[in-house]
PDB file of C-alpha atoms in Angstrom:
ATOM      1  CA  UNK C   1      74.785  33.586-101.836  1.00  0.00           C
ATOM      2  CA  UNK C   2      74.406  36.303 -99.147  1.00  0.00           C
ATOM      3  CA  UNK C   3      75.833  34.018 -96.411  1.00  0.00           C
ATOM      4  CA  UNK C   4      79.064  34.279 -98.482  1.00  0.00           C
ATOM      5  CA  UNK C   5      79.160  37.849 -98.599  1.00  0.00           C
ATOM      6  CA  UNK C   6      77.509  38.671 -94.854  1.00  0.00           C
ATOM      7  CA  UNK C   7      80.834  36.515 -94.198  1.00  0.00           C
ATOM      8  CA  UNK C   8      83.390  38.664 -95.768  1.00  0.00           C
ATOM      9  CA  UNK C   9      81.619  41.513 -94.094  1.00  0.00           C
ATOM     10  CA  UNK C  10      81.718  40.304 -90.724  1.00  0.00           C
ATOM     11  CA  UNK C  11      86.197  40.861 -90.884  1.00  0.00           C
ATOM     12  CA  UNK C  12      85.687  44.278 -91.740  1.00  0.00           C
ATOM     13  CA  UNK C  13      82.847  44.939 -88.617  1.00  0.00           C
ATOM     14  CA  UNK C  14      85.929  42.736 -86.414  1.00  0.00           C
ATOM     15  CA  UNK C  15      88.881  45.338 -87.781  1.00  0.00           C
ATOM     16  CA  UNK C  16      86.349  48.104 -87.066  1.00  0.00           C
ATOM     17  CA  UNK C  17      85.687  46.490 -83.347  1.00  0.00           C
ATOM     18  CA  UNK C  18      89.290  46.392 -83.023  1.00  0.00           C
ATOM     19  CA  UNK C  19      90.288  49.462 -84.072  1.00  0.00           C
ATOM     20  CA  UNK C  20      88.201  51.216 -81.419  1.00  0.00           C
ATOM     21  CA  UNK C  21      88.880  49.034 -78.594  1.00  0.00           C
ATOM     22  CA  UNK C  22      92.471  49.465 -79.376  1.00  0.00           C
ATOM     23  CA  UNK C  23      91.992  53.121 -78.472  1.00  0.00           C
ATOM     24  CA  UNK C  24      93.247  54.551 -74.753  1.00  0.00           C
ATOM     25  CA  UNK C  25      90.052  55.867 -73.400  1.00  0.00           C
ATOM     26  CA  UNK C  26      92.461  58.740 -71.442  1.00  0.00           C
ATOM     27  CA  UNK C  27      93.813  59.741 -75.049  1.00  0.00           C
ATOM     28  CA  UNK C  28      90.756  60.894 -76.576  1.00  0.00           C
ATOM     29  CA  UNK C  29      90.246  64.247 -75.311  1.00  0.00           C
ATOM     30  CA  UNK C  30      89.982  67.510 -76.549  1.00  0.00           C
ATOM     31  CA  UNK C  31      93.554  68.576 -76.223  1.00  0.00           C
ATOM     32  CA  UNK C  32      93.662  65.731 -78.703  1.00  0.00           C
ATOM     33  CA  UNK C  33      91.417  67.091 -81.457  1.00  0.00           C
ATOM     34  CA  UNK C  34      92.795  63.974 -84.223  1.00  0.00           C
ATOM     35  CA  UNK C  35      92.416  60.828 -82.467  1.00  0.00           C
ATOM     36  CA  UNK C  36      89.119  62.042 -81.033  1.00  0.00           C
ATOM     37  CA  UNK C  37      87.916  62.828 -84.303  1.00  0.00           C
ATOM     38  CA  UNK C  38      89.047  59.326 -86.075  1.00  0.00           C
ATOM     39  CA  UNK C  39      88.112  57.674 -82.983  1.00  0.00           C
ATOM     40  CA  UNK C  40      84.333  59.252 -83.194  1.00  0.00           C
ATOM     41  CA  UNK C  41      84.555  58.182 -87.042  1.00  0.00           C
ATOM     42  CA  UNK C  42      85.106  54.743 -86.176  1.00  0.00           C
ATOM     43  CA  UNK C  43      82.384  54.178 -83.349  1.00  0.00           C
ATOM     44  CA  UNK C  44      80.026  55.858 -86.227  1.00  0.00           C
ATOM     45  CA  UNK C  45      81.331  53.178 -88.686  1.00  0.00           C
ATOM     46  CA  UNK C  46      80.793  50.541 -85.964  1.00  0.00           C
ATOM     47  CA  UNK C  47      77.974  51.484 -84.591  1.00  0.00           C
ATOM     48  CA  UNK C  48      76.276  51.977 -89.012  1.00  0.00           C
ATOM     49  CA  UNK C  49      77.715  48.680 -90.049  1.00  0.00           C
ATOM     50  CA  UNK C  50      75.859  46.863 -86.705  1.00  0.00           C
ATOM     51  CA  UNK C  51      72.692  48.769 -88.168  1.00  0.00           C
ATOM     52  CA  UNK C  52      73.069  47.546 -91.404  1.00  0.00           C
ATOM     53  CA  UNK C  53      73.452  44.023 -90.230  1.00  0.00           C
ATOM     54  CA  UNK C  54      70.334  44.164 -87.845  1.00  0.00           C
ATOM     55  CA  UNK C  55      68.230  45.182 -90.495  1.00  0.00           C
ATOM     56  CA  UNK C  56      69.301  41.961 -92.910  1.00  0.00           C
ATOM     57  CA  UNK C  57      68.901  39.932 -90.085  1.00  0.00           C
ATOM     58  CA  UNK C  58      72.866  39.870 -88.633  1.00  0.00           C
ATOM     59  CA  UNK C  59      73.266  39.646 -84.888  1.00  0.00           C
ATOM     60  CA  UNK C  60      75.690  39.705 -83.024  1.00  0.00           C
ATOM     61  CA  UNK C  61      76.662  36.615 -80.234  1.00  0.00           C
ATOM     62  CA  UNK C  62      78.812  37.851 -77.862  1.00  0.00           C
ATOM     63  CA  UNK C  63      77.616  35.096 -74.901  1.00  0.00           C
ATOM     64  CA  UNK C  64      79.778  35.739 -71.806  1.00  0.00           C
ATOM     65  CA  UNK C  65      78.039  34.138 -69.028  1.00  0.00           C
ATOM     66  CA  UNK C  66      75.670  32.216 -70.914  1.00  0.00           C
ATOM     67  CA  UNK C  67      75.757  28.342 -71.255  1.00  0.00           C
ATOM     68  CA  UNK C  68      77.862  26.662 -73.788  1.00  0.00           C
ATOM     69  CA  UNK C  69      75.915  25.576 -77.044  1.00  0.00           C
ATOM     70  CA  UNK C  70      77.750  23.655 -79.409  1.00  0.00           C
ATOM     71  CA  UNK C  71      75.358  24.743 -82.238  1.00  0.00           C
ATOM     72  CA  UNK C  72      76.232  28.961 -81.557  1.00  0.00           C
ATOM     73  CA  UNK C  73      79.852  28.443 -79.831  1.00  0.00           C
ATOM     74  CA  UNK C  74      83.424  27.044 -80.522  1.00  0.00           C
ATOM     75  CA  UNK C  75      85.205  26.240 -77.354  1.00  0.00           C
ATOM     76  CA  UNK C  76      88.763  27.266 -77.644  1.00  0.00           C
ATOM     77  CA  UNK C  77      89.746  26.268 -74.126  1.00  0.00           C
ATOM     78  CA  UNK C  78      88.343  24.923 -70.694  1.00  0.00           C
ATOM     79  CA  UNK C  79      89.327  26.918 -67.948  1.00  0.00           C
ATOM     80  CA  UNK C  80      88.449  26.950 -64.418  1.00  0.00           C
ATOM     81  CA  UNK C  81      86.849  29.878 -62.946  1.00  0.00           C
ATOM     82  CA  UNK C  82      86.180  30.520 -59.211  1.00  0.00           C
ATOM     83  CA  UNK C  83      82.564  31.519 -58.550  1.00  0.00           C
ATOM     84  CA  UNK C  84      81.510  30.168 -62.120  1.00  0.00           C
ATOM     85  CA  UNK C  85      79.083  27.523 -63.000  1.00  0.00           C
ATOM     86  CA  UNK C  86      80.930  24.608 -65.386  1.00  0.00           C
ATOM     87  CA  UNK C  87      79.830  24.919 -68.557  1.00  0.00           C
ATOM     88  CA  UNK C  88      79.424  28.607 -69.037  1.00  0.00           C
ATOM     89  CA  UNK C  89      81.425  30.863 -71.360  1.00  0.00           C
ATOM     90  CA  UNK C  90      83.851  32.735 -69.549  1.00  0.00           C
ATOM     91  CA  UNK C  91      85.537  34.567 -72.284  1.00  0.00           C
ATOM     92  CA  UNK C  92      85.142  35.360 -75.590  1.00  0.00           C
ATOM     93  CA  UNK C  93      87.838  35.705 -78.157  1.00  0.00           C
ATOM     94  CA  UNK C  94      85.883  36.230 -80.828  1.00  0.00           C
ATOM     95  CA  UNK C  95      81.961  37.801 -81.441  1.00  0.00           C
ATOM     96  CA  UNK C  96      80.168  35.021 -83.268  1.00  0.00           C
ATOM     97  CA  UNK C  97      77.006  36.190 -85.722  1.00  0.00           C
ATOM     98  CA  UNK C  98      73.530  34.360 -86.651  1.00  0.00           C
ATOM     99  CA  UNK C  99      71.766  35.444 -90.030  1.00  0.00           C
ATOM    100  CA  UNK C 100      68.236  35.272 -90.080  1.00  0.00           C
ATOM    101  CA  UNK C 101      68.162  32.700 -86.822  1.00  0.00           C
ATOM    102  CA  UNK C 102      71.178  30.111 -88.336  1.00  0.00           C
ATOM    103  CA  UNK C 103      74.608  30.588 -87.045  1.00  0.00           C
ATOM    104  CA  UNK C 104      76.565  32.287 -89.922  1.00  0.00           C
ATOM    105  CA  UNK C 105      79.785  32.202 -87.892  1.00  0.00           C
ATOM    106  CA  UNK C 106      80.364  30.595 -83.901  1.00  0.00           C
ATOM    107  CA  UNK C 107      81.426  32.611 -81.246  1.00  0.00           C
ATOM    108  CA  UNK C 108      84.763  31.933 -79.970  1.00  0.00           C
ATOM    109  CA  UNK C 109      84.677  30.976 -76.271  1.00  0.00           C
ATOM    110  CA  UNK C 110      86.501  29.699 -73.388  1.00  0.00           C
ATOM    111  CA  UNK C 111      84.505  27.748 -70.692  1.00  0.00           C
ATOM    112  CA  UNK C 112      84.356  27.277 -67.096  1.00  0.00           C
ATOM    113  CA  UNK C 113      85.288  23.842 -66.291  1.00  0.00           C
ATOM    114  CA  UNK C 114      85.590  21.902 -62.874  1.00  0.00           C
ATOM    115  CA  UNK C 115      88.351  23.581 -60.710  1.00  0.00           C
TER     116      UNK C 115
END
């Protein structure tokens, strides 16, 4: 029952993750007393909700670099990738999450295939 709901709450931790990254970096400022305030918010949201899940046993995968495993990752795309091993994750499009050890939801990842 709580993989269900750990589910629904992993979209609102992605919106969240999106919603700061979305932010210039040069915009938040001083001179820009608004954004830096609902920027701040947002990184405190992030940064409570990624708490919350660590304590209930909800990491995070985000595996750039590491080898491809079917069981934690879903391969969007091969890609080749100069100075990369075959078979490791060059990009990933989406953080995946494990609950208590299980993979509750894959990463999504491209990997470095044969140039």
């Amino acid at each position: 029952g709580i993989q269900s709901f750990c589910k629904d709450l992993l979209e609102v931790a992605d919106i969240l993750e999106k919603a700061t990254e979305s932010v210039p970096k040069e915009e938040i400022k001083d001179e820009n007393p608004h954004l830096k305030s609902l920027y701040e918010g947002l990184v405190m949201t992030e940064t409570q909700i990624q708490k919350v899940f660590k304590k209930h046993g909800l990491l995070r995968l985000n595996p750039v670099g590491a080898k491809f495993d079917p069981y934690e990752h879903e391969a969007l795309f091969h890609t080749p990738v100069e100075g990369q091993e075959p078979g490791t994750i060059a990009l990933v499009s989406k953080i995946g999450y494990k609950l208590h050890g299980r993979t509750l939801r894959p990463a999504l990842v491209g990997v470095v295939k044969d140039a």
